[in-house]
PDB file of C-alpha atoms in Angstrom:
ATOM      1  CA  MET B1390      13.578  -8.983 -21.925  1.00 43.00           C
ATOM      2  CA  LYS B1391      10.824  -8.372 -24.491  1.00 45.00           C
ATOM      3  CA  THR B1392       8.343 -10.165 -22.255  1.00 48.00           C
ATOM      4  CA  THR B1393       9.420  -8.015 -19.293  1.00 44.00           C
ATOM      5  CA  LEU B1394       8.929  -4.797 -21.239  1.00 40.00           C
ATOM      6  CA  THR B1395       5.536  -5.913 -22.504  1.00 46.00           C
ATOM      7  CA  ILE B1396       4.284  -6.640 -18.979  1.00 45.00           C
ATOM      8  CA  LEU B1397       5.661  -3.443 -17.487  1.00 43.00           C
ATOM      9  CA  PHE B1398       4.506  -0.961 -20.039  1.00 41.00           C
ATOM     10  CA  SER B1399       1.088  -2.503 -20.537  1.00 47.00           C
ATOM     11  CA  LEU B1400       0.631  -1.916 -16.810  1.00 47.00           C
ATOM     12  CA  ALA B1401       2.225   1.527 -16.802  1.00 43.00           C
ATOM     13  CA  ILE B1402      -0.441   2.986 -19.076  1.00 40.00           C
ATOM     14  CA  SER B1403      -3.118   2.223 -16.478  1.00 48.00           C
ATOM     15  CA  THR B1404      -1.927   4.423 -13.636  1.00 50.00           C
ATOM     16  CA  MET B1405      -4.520   4.270 -10.886  1.00 50.00           C
ATOM     17  CA  ALA B1406      -6.717   7.232 -10.060  1.00 47.00           C
ATOM     18  CA  ILE B1407      -6.841   7.474  -6.277  1.00 54.00           C
ATOM     19  CA  ALA B1408     -10.282   8.263  -4.837  1.00 61.00           C
ATOM     20  CA  GLN B1409      -9.523   7.804  -1.143  1.00 76.00           C
ATOM     21  CA  GLN B1410      -8.701  10.987   0.734  1.00 84.00           C
ATOM     22  CA  PRO B1411      -5.545  11.313   2.866  1.00 90.00           C
ATOM     23  CA  GLU B1412      -6.221  10.750   6.548  1.00 94.00           C
ATOM     24  CA  LYS B1413      -4.383  11.785   9.683  1.00 95.00           C
ATOM     25  CA  ALA B1414      -2.751   8.906  11.545  1.00 96.00           C
ATOM     26  CA  LEU B1415      -3.826   8.644  15.182  1.00 97.00           C
ATOM     27  CA  ILE B1416      -2.128   5.497  16.521  1.00 97.00           C
ATOM     28  CA  ARG B1417       0.784   3.197  15.718  1.00 97.00           C
ATOM     29  CA  VAL B1418       0.737  -0.441  16.801  1.00 98.00           C
ATOM     30  CA  LYS B1419       3.712  -2.814  16.637  1.00 98.00           C
ATOM     31  CA  TYR B1420       3.498  -6.581  16.264  1.00 98.00           C
ATOM     32  CA  ASP B1421       6.190  -9.240  16.523  1.00 98.00           C
ATOM     33  CA  PHE B1422       5.449 -11.306  13.425  1.00 98.00           C
ATOM     34  CA  SER B1423       6.437 -14.988  13.205  1.00 98.00           C
ATOM     35  CA  HIS B1424       5.738 -17.074  10.108  1.00 97.00           C
ATOM     36  CA  MET B1425       6.651 -20.678   9.416  1.00 96.00           C
ATOM     37  CA  THR B1426       7.231 -20.276   5.694  1.00 95.00           C
ATOM     38  CA  ASP B1427       8.527 -23.788   4.961  1.00 94.00           C
ATOM     39  CA  THR B1428       6.611 -26.842   6.206  1.00 93.00           C
ATOM     40  CA  ASN B1429       9.697 -28.986   5.537  1.00 93.00           C
ATOM     41  CA  LYS B1430      11.526 -27.027   8.243  1.00 91.00           C
ATOM     42  CA  ARG B1431       8.851 -26.468  10.829  1.00 91.00           C
ATOM     43  CA  GLU B1432      11.309 -25.271  13.452  1.00 92.00           C
ATOM     44  CA  ASN B1433      12.363 -22.297  11.304  1.00 91.00           C
ATOM     45  CA  PHE B1434      10.309 -19.127  11.462  1.00 95.00           C
ATOM     46  CA  HIS B1435      10.688 -15.899   9.546  1.00 95.00           C
ATOM     47  CA  LYS B1436      10.543 -13.121  12.143  1.00 96.00           C
ATOM     48  CA  GLU B1437       9.890  -9.469  11.541  1.00 97.00           C
ATOM     49  CA  THR B1438       8.562  -6.400  13.359  1.00 98.00           C
ATOM     50  CA  MET B1439       5.409  -5.079  11.719  1.00 98.00           C
ATOM     51  CA  MET B1440       3.478  -1.845  12.234  1.00 98.00           C
ATOM     52  CA  LEU B1441      -0.168  -0.865  11.888  1.00 98.00           C
ATOM     53  CA  ILE B1442      -0.784   2.859  11.405  1.00 97.00           C
ATOM     54  CA  ALA B1443      -4.447   3.786  11.838  1.00 98.00           C
ATOM     55  CA  GLY B1444      -6.747   6.784  11.631  1.00 97.00           C
ATOM     56  CA  LYS B1445     -10.515   7.091  12.108  1.00 95.00           C
ATOM     57  CA  ASN B1446     -11.386   5.377   8.815  1.00 95.00           C
ATOM     58  CA  ALA B1447      -8.133   4.280   7.177  1.00 97.00           C
ATOM     59  CA  SER B1448      -5.215   2.088   8.191  1.00 98.00           C
ATOM     60  CA  VAL B1449      -2.056   0.691   6.643  1.00 97.00           C
ATOM     61  CA  PHE B1450      -0.173  -2.421   7.748  1.00 98.00           C
ATOM     62  CA  LEU B1451       3.491  -2.640   6.794  1.00 97.00           C
ATOM     63  CA  SER B1452       6.903  -3.908   7.826  1.00 96.00           C
ATOM     64  CA  TYR B1453       8.471  -1.683  10.460  1.00 96.00           C
ATOM     65  CA  ASP B1454      11.852  -3.294   9.730  1.00 95.00           C
ATOM     66  CA  ASN B1455      11.471  -2.364   6.076  1.00 92.00           C
ATOM     67  CA  LEU B1456      10.434   1.168   7.054  1.00 92.00           C
ATOM     68  CA  LEU B1457      13.652   1.554   9.053  1.00 91.00           C
ATOM     69  CA  TYR B1458      15.618   0.430   5.992  1.00 88.00           C
ATOM     70  CA  ASP B1459      13.756   2.948   3.803  1.00 86.00           C
ATOM     71  CA  LEU B1460      14.647   5.716   6.271  1.00 87.00           C
ATOM     72  CA  GLN B1461      18.280   4.608   6.097  1.00 86.00           C
ATOM     73  CA  VAL B1462      18.177   4.673   2.278  1.00 81.00           C
ATOM     74  CA  MET B1463      16.745   8.168   2.324  1.00 80.00           C
ATOM     75  CA  SER B1464      19.422   9.391   4.716  1.00 81.00           C
ATOM     76  CA  THR B1465      22.334   7.877   2.773  1.00 82.00           C
ATOM     77  CA  THR B1466      20.900   9.097  -0.545  1.00 76.00           C
ATOM     78  CA  GLU B1467      20.718  12.635   0.817  1.00 77.00           C
ATOM     79  CA  GLN B1468      24.376  12.375   1.850  1.00 79.00           C
ATOM     80  CA  GLN B1469      25.516  10.934  -1.497  1.00 77.00           C
ATOM     81  CA  ASN B1470      23.476  13.563  -3.334  1.00 75.00           C
ATOM     82  CA  ARG B1471      25.337  16.310  -1.459  1.00 77.00           C
ATOM     83  CA  GLU B1472      28.701  14.654  -2.094  1.00 79.00           C
ATOM     84  CA  GLN B1473      28.028  14.511  -5.866  1.00 81.00           C
ATOM     85  CA  GLU B1474      26.741  18.044  -6.238  1.00 79.00           C
ATOM     86  CA  GLY B1475      27.442  19.268  -9.777  1.00 78.00           C
ATOM     87  CA  VAL B1476      27.863  15.765 -11.231  1.00 76.00           C
ATOM     88  CA  ASP B1477      25.724  15.285 -14.364  1.00 76.00           C
ATOM     89  CA  VAL B1478      24.844  11.598 -13.869  1.00 72.00           C
ATOM     90  CA  LYS B1479      24.982  10.595 -10.247  1.00 71.00           C
ATOM     91  CA  THR B1480      25.479   7.070  -8.952  1.00 74.00           C
ATOM     92  CA  PHE B1481      24.124   5.829  -5.657  1.00 70.00           C
ATOM     93  CA  ARG B1482      25.121   2.918  -3.460  1.00 75.00           C
ATOM     94  CA  MET B1483      22.273   1.421  -1.496  1.00 73.00           C
ATOM     95  CA  PRO B1484      22.926   0.546   2.167  1.00 78.00           C
ATOM     96  CA  GLN B1485      23.248  -3.159   2.841  1.00 81.00           C
ATOM     97  CA  ARG B1486      20.153  -5.095   3.813  1.00 81.00           C
ATOM     98  CA  ASN B1487      20.762  -7.187   6.905  1.00 82.00           C
ATOM     99  CA  LYS B1488      17.543  -9.187   6.692  1.00 84.00           C
ATOM    100  CA  ILE B1489      14.701 -10.039   4.358  1.00 86.00           C
ATOM    101  CA  THR B1490      11.676  -7.816   4.938  1.00 91.00           C
ATOM    102  CA  SER B1491       8.194  -7.658   3.493  1.00 91.00           C
ATOM    103  CA  ARG B1492       7.614  -5.123   0.719  1.00 87.00           C
ATOM    104  CA  SER B1493       3.837  -5.588   0.695  1.00 93.00           C
ATOM    105  CA  GLU B1494       1.555  -3.049   2.365  1.00 95.00           C
ATOM    106  CA  PHE B1495      -2.131  -3.442   3.162  1.00 97.00           C
ATOM    107  CA  TYR B1496      -4.449  -0.412   3.151  1.00 97.00           C
ATOM    108  CA  TYR B1497      -7.948  -0.730   4.584  1.00 97.00           C
ATOM    109  CA  TYR B1498     -10.765   1.836   4.331  1.00 97.00           C
ATOM    110  CA  ALA B1499     -13.534   0.847   6.748  1.00 96.00           C
ATOM    111  CA  ASN B1500     -16.285   3.205   5.559  1.00 94.00           C
ATOM    112  CA  GLU B1501     -15.834   2.320   1.889  1.00 95.00           C
ATOM    113  CA  GLN B1502     -15.056  -1.345   2.640  1.00 95.00           C
ATOM    114  CA  LYS B1503     -12.068  -1.180   0.291  1.00 96.00           C
ATOM    115  CA  THR B1504      -8.697  -2.921   0.466  1.00 96.00           C
ATOM    116  CA  PHE B1505      -5.597  -1.906  -1.479  1.00 96.00           C
ATOM    117  CA  ILE B1506      -2.515  -4.125  -1.550  1.00 95.00           C
ATOM    118  CA  GLN B1507       0.644  -2.228  -2.467  1.00 93.00           C
ATOM    119  CA  GLU B1508       3.633  -4.040  -3.945  1.00 89.00           C
ATOM    120  CA  GLN B1509       6.996  -2.285  -4.259  1.00 82.00           C
ATOM    121  CA  LEU B1510       8.811  -3.878  -7.183  1.00 78.00           C
ATOM    122  CA  GLY B1511      10.886  -0.885  -8.156  1.00 71.00           C
ATOM    123  CA  ALA B1512       7.782   0.864  -9.444  1.00 77.00           C
ATOM    124  CA  ILE B1513       4.753   0.840  -7.132  1.00 84.00           C
ATOM    125  CA  TYR B1514       1.762  -1.333  -7.976  1.00 88.00           C
ATOM    126  CA  LEU B1515      -1.674  -1.402  -6.367  1.00 92.00           C
ATOM    127  CA  ILE B1516      -4.272  -4.149  -6.289  1.00 92.00           C
ATOM    128  CA  GLU B1517      -7.721  -2.756  -5.480  1.00 93.00           C
ATOM    129  CA  ARG B1518     -10.631  -4.884  -4.296  1.00 93.00           C
ATOM    130  CA  GLU B1519     -13.649  -4.973  -2.043  1.00 95.00           C
ATOM    131  CA  ALA B1520     -12.701  -5.726   1.558  1.00 96.00           C
ATOM    132  CA  ASP B1521     -13.466  -9.273   2.661  1.00 96.00           C
ATOM    133  CA  LYS B1522     -16.406  -9.735   5.022  1.00 96.00           C
ATOM    134  CA  ILE B1523     -14.921 -11.983   7.684  1.00 98.00           C
ATOM    135  CA  ASP B1524     -17.450 -14.101   9.581  1.00 98.00           C
ATOM    136  CA  TRP B1525     -16.146 -13.431  13.080  1.00 98.00           C
ATOM    137  CA  LYS B1526     -17.511 -15.389  16.034  1.00 98.00           C
ATOM    138  CA  ILE B1527     -17.137 -13.247  19.156  1.00 98.00           C
ATOM    139  CA  THR B1528     -16.892 -15.378  22.313  1.00 98.00           C
ATOM    140  CA  SER B1529     -17.459 -14.547  25.972  1.00 97.00           C
ATOM    141  CA  GLU B1530     -13.803 -15.225  26.811  1.00 98.00           C
ATOM    142  CA  THR B1531     -11.711 -12.249  27.907  1.00 98.00           C
ATOM    143  CA  ARG B1532      -8.122 -11.565  28.906  1.00 98.00           C
ATOM    144  CA  ASP B1533      -5.749  -8.668  29.492  1.00 98.00           C
ATOM    145  CA  ILE B1534      -2.804  -8.170  27.158  1.00 98.00           C
ATOM    146  CA  GLU B1535      -0.322  -5.621  28.508  1.00 96.00           C
ATOM    147  CA  THR B1536      -3.128  -4.094  30.649  1.00 96.00           C
ATOM    148  CA  ILE B1537      -5.434  -3.853  27.605  1.00 98.00           C
ATOM    149  CA  SER B1538      -8.803  -5.531  28.159  1.00 98.00           C
ATOM    150  CA  CYS B1539      -9.535  -7.856  25.222  1.00 98.00           C
ATOM    151  CA  LYS B1540     -12.238 -10.147  23.915  1.00 98.00           C
ATOM    152  CA  LYS B1541     -11.683 -13.333  21.931  1.00 98.00           C
ATOM    153  CA  ALA B1542     -12.978 -13.876  18.397  1.00 98.00           C
ATOM    154  CA  THR B1543     -12.465 -16.679  15.897  1.00 98.00           C
ATOM    155  CA  ALA B1544     -12.939 -17.081  12.151  1.00 98.00           C
ATOM    156  CA  ASN B1545     -11.949 -19.213   9.201  1.00 98.00           C
ATOM    157  CA  TYR B1546     -10.352 -16.761   6.799  1.00 98.00           C
ATOM    158  CA  ARG B1547      -8.364 -17.377   3.628  1.00 97.00           C
ATOM    159  CA  GLY B1548      -7.616 -20.999   4.441  1.00 97.00           C
ATOM    160  CA  ARG B1549      -6.673 -20.622   8.102  1.00 98.00           C
ATOM    161  CA  ASN B1550      -8.555 -20.868  11.406  1.00 98.00           C
ATOM    162  CA  TRP B1551      -7.781 -17.640  13.244  1.00 98.00           C
ATOM    163  CA  THR B1552      -7.998 -16.718  16.904  1.00 98.00           C
ATOM    164  CA  VAL B1553      -7.724 -13.017  17.677  1.00 98.00           C
ATOM    165  CA  TRP B1554      -7.925 -10.826  20.750  1.00 98.00           C
ATOM    166  CA  PHE B1555      -9.449  -7.391  20.186  1.00 98.00           C
ATOM    167  CA  SER B1556     -10.188  -4.408  22.416  1.00 98.00           C
ATOM    168  CA  GLU B1557     -13.417  -2.438  22.256  1.00 97.00           C
ATOM    169  CA  ASP B1558     -11.645   0.188  24.365  1.00 97.00           C
ATOM    170  CA  ILE B1559      -9.572   1.063  21.273  1.00 97.00           C
ATOM    171  CA  PRO B1560     -12.290   1.766  18.665  1.00 95.00           C
ATOM    172  CA  PHE B1561     -10.411   1.078  15.436  1.00 97.00           C
ATOM    173  CA  SER B1562     -12.005  -1.641  13.281  1.00 97.00           C
ATOM    174  CA  THR B1563      -8.692  -2.889  11.932  1.00 98.00           C
ATOM    175  CA  GLY B1564      -5.748  -5.151  12.713  1.00 98.00           C
ATOM    176  CA  PRO B1565      -2.660  -6.888  11.347  1.00 98.00           C
ATOM    177  CA  TRP B1566      -2.489  -8.098   7.732  1.00 98.00           C
ATOM    178  CA  MET B1567      -6.096  -8.260   6.397  1.00 98.00           C
ATOM    179  CA  LEU B1568      -7.680  -9.216   9.718  1.00 98.00           C
ATOM    180  CA  VAL B1569     -10.279  -6.446  10.076  1.00 98.00           C
ATOM    181  CA  GLY B1570     -13.954  -5.851  10.767  1.00 97.00           C
ATOM    182  CA  LEU B1571     -14.288  -6.287  14.537  1.00 98.00           C
ATOM    183  CA  PRO B1572     -15.685  -3.589  16.885  1.00 97.00           C
ATOM    184  CA  GLY B1573     -12.231  -2.748  18.189  1.00 98.00           C
ATOM    185  CA  LEU B1574      -8.531  -2.977  17.433  1.00 98.00           C
ATOM    186  CA  ILE B1575      -7.077  -6.479  17.016  1.00 98.00           C
ATOM    187  CA  ILE B1576      -4.284  -6.659  19.583  1.00 98.00           C
ATOM    188  CA  GLN B1577      -3.045 -10.183  18.924  1.00 98.00           C
ATOM    189  CA  ALA B1578      -3.705 -12.945  16.369  1.00 98.00           C
ATOM    190  CA  ASN B1579      -2.595 -16.446  15.456  1.00 98.00           C
ATOM    191  CA  ASP B1580      -3.806 -19.376  13.374  1.00 98.00           C
ATOM    192  CA  ASP B1581      -4.744 -22.659  15.043  1.00 98.00           C
ATOM    193  CA  LYS B1582      -1.448 -24.318  14.037  1.00 97.00           C
ATOM    194  CA  ASN B1583       0.660 -21.393  15.317  1.00 97.00           C
ATOM    195  CA  GLU B1584       2.263 -21.136  11.891  1.00 98.00           C
ATOM    196  CA  VAL B1585       1.415 -17.423  11.689  1.00 98.00           C
ATOM    197  CA  ILE B1586       1.544 -15.254  14.799  1.00 98.00           C
ATOM    198  CA  PHE B1587       1.063 -11.515  15.295  1.00 98.00           C
ATOM    199  CA  GLU B1588       2.086 -10.827  18.886  1.00 98.00           C
ATOM    200  CA  PHE B1589       1.369  -7.430  20.402  1.00 98.00           C
ATOM    201  CA  ALA B1590       4.545  -5.374  20.854  1.00 98.00           C
ATOM    202  CA  GLY B1591       3.271  -1.950  21.853  1.00 97.00           C
ATOM    203  CA  ILE B1592       0.923   0.898  20.977  1.00 97.00           C
ATOM    204  CA  GLU B1593       1.387   4.649  20.910  1.00 96.00           C
ATOM    205  CA  LYS B1594      -0.662   7.701  20.059  1.00 95.00           C
ATOM    206  CA  VAL B1595       0.708   9.803  17.227  1.00 94.00           C
ATOM    207  CA  ASP B1596       2.254  12.909  18.744  1.00 86.00           C
ATOM    208  CA  LYS B1597       1.479  15.958  16.603  1.00 76.00           C
ATOM    209  CA  ASN B1598       4.524  17.708  18.035  1.00 73.00           C
ATOM    210  CA  GLU B1599       6.909  14.799  17.443  1.00 71.00           C
ATOM    211  CA  LYS B1600      10.024  15.933  15.612  1.00 61.00           C
ATOM    212  CA  LYS B1601      11.458  13.415  13.184  1.00 63.00           C
ATOM    213  CA  GLN B1602      15.002  13.795  11.902  1.00 56.00           C
ATOM    214  CA  ALA B1603      14.344  12.632   8.339  1.00 53.00           C
ATOM    215  CA  LYS B1604      13.212  15.484   6.102  1.00 54.00           C
ATOM    216  CA  GLY B1605      12.933  13.821   2.700  1.00 54.00           C
ATOM    217  CA  ILE B1606      15.254  13.927  -0.295  1.00 53.00           C
ATOM    218  CA  THR B1607      15.594  17.406  -1.761  1.00 53.00           C
ATOM    219  CA  ASP B1608      15.471  17.466  -5.574  1.00 53.00           C
ATOM    220  CA  GLY B1609      15.479  21.041  -6.815  1.00 49.00           C
ATOM    221  CA  ASN B1610      12.475  22.692  -5.205  1.00 44.00           C
ATOM    222  CA  SER B1611      10.635  19.442  -4.436  1.00 47.00           C
ATOM    223  CA  ILE B1612      10.955  16.919  -1.626  1.00 49.00           C
ATOM    224  CA  ARG B1613      10.696  13.202  -2.371  1.00 62.00           C
ATOM    225  CA  TYR B1614      10.387  10.281  -0.016  1.00 71.00           C
ATOM    226  CA  PHE B1615      11.655   6.741  -0.365  1.00 71.00           C
ATOM    227  CA  GLY B1616       9.380   3.741   0.082  1.00 73.00           C
ATOM    228  CA  SER B1617       6.980   4.241   2.987  1.00 78.00           C
ATOM    229  CA  THR B1618       8.868   7.041   4.699  1.00 83.00           C
ATOM    230  CA  LYS B1619       6.237   9.686   3.877  1.00 85.00           C
ATOM    231  CA  ILE B1620       3.570   7.850   5.883  1.00 87.00           C
ATOM    232  CA  PHE B1621       5.851   7.759   8.914  1.00 87.00           C
ATOM    233  CA  ILE B1622       7.353  11.248   8.625  1.00 87.00           C
ATOM    234  CA  GLU B1623       4.145  13.133   7.845  1.00 88.00           C
ATOM    235  CA  ASP B1624       1.798  10.823   9.803  1.00 92.00           C
ATOM    236  CA  ILE B1625      -0.625  10.766   6.892  1.00 92.00           C
ATOM    237  CA  ILE B1626      -2.287   7.590   5.613  1.00 95.00           C
ATOM    238  CA  GLU B1627      -2.346   8.097   1.870  1.00 93.00           C
ATOM    239  CA  LEU B1628      -2.217   5.848  -1.170  1.00 92.00           C
ATOM    240  CA  PRO B1629       0.735   6.543  -3.496  1.00 85.00           C
ATOM    241  CA  ASN B1630       0.007   9.283  -6.043  1.00 79.00           C
ATOM    242  CA  LYS B1631       1.501   7.464  -9.012  1.00 77.00           C
ATOM    243  CA  ALA B1632       0.771   3.790  -8.707  1.00 84.00           C
ATOM    244  CA  ILE B1633       0.281   1.270 -11.468  1.00 84.00           C
ATOM    245  CA  LYS B1634      -2.980  -0.638 -11.334  1.00 89.00           C
ATOM    246  CA  ALA B1635      -2.419  -4.400 -11.370  1.00 88.00           C
ATOM    247  CA  THR B1636      -4.150  -7.713 -10.760  1.00 88.00           C
ATOM    248  CA  PRO B1637      -2.846 -10.496  -8.482  1.00 86.00           C
ATOM    249  CA  ASN B1638      -1.876 -12.569 -11.532  1.00 86.00           C
ATOM    250  CA  GLU B1639       0.068  -9.665 -13.033  1.00 85.00           C
ATOM    251  CA  ILE B1640       1.968  -9.184  -9.774  1.00 84.00           C
ATOM    252  CA  LYS B1641       2.739 -12.911  -9.716  1.00 81.00           C
ATOM    253  CA  ARG B1642       4.150 -12.725 -13.268  1.00 81.00           C
ATOM    254  CA  LEU B1643       6.233  -9.659 -12.416  1.00 79.00           C
ATOM    255  CA  LYS B1644       7.744 -11.404  -9.388  1.00 77.00           C
ATOM    256  CA  GLU B1645       8.656 -14.392 -11.572  1.00 79.00           C
ATOM    257  CA  VAL B1646      10.380 -12.077 -14.069  1.00 75.00           C
ATOM    258  CA  MET B1647      12.205 -10.309 -11.229  1.00 70.00           C
ATOM    259  CA  LYS B1648      13.450 -13.658  -9.909  1.00 70.00           C
ATOM    260  CA  ASN B1649      14.602 -14.958 -13.310  1.00 72.00           C
ATOM    261  CA  ASP B1650      16.129 -11.741 -14.689  1.00 69.00           C
ATOM    262  CA  PRO B1651      16.738  -9.244 -11.848  1.00 66.00           C
ATOM    263  CA  GLU B1652      19.023  -6.942 -13.834  1.00 63.00           C
ATOM    264  CA  GLY B1653      16.720  -6.703 -16.833  1.00 62.00           C
ATOM    265  CA  PHE B1654      13.731  -6.310 -14.534  1.00 59.00           C
ATOM    266  CA  MET B1655      15.299  -3.367 -12.693  1.00 61.00           C
ATOM    267  CA  LYS B1656      16.209  -1.605 -15.943  1.00 62.00           C
ATOM    268  CA  THR B1657      12.632  -1.781 -17.146  1.00 60.00           C
ATOM    269  CA  GLN B1658      11.332  -0.686 -13.747  1.00 55.00           C
ATOM    270  CA  LEU B1659      13.540   2.409 -13.882  1.00 55.00           C
ATOM    271  CA  ALA B1660      12.280   3.103 -17.389  1.00 58.00           C
ATOM    272  CA  ALA B1661       8.667   2.685 -16.258  1.00 56.00           C
ATOM    273  CA  MET B1662       9.306   5.288 -13.537  1.00 49.00           C
ATOM    274  CA  GLY B1663      10.930   7.695 -16.011  1.00 51.00           C
ATOM    275  CA  LEU B1664      14.385   7.094 -14.525  1.00 47.00           C
ATOM    276  CA  GLY B1665      15.996   5.252 -17.424  1.00 47.00           C
ATOM    277  CA  GLY B1666      19.022   7.572 -17.367  1.00 47.00           C
ATOM    278  CA  LEU B1667      20.165   6.471 -13.922  1.00 46.00           C
ATOM    279  CA  LYS B1668      23.099   4.121 -13.595  1.00 51.00           C
ATOM    280  CA  PRO B1669      22.402   0.760 -11.928  1.00 48.00           C
ATOM    281  CA  VAL B1670      22.708   0.802  -8.160  1.00 50.00           C
ATOM    282  CA  ALA B1671      25.809  -0.928  -6.857  1.00 50.00           C
ATOM    283  CA  ARG B1672      25.038  -4.480  -5.755  1.00 52.00           C
ATOM    284  CA  GLN B1673      25.825  -6.100  -2.465  1.00 52.00           C
ATOM    285  CA  PRO B1674      28.355  -8.925  -2.502  1.00 56.00           C
ATOM    286  CA  LYS B1675      26.459 -12.202  -2.788  1.00 55.00           C
ATOM    287  CA  SER B1676      27.997 -13.488   0.433  1.00 53.00           C
ATOM    288  CA  ASN B1677      26.427 -10.548   2.313  1.00 60.00           C
ATOM    289  CA  THR B1678      22.974 -10.788   0.753  1.00 63.00           C
ATOM    290  CA  PRO B1679      20.346 -12.193   3.147  1.00 69.00           C
ATOM    291  CA  THR B1680      18.758 -15.425   1.991  1.00 70.00           C
ATOM    292  CA  VAL B1681      15.122 -15.381   0.947  1.00 71.00           C
ATOM    293  CA  PRO B1682      13.295 -18.046   2.998  1.00 75.00           C
ATOM    294  CA  ALA B1683      11.658 -20.942   1.181  1.00 80.00           C
ATOM    295  CA  MET B1684       7.924 -20.406   0.798  1.00 87.00           C
ATOM    296  CA  ASN B1685       5.474 -23.276   0.557  1.00 92.00           C
ATOM    297  CA  ASN B1686       3.206 -22.085   3.371  1.00 95.00           C
ATOM    298  CA  PRO B1687       1.859 -18.593   2.584  1.00 94.00           C
ATOM    299  CA  ILE B1688      -0.291 -16.690   5.058  1.00 96.00           C
ATOM    300  CA  ASP B1689      -3.074 -16.651   2.492  1.00 95.00           C
ATOM    301  CA  LYS B1690      -3.886 -20.288   1.777  1.00 93.00           C
ATOM    302  CA  SER B1691      -7.021 -19.636  -0.228  1.00 89.00           C
ATOM    303  CA  LYS B1692      -7.123 -20.580  -3.896  1.00 71.00           C
ATOM    304  CA  PRO B1693      -6.617 -17.701  -6.375  1.00 61.00           C
TER     305      PRO B1693
END
């Protein structure tokens, strides 16, 4: 426990100052994500629906499945908050997770050539770094994907040989995960072994007049959002206001602590967020908890 506290609070004192300005989201792109996480079971793939939200300069890539869960949490928390009106110390039961989803989010700022990787581990942590310059080879090969005219490009990036299809008709220099830097939106991508696949699943313009049911969690005179719900509800690409600056090695250590001592880890996370007075959230029965897939084949195969 002492080690956990030391890690958390040494990080908490270095809250990140955010320089990037909020940007209006213009498009949302969905991808059917397939990842062979365990080379010992090559027939098993982790599958998830992902979403890229992009504006003129900024974009964020996240799990759409996880976003739907966050919206569900926000809705049930609002309901439980109303039901416990007047109670001094409220307790909340989280809705059951039906599948494992990614908690990592990837922000890309094209003009500044900056990448931010957000990790939600109770508190929110951000890794900031210069965006990678991917050595794309654009070929003469073309194809249509769902009526979208695309060009083929290839690159060796972070230990994998990638093939992507991008569209110059959709002038956003971004794509799934950290695959960015082409003169058009990446519509589809896969590595040469088909161990990681981002298959196009639809695109839509952000409708300024779209009415979303979720309104945020009312707390006195303020409105709070859970997880990534603010990005979706307000259609604004914006780094979290109160994030803890971290390095990849620090995130790795935190995940190890979380795995070895989840209860102690969560207590210190709540304390780091100034929520030490809250009671622990009710746990799911172990039999109903989705199994975390084995991981010996990460997307990023480069050496730290």
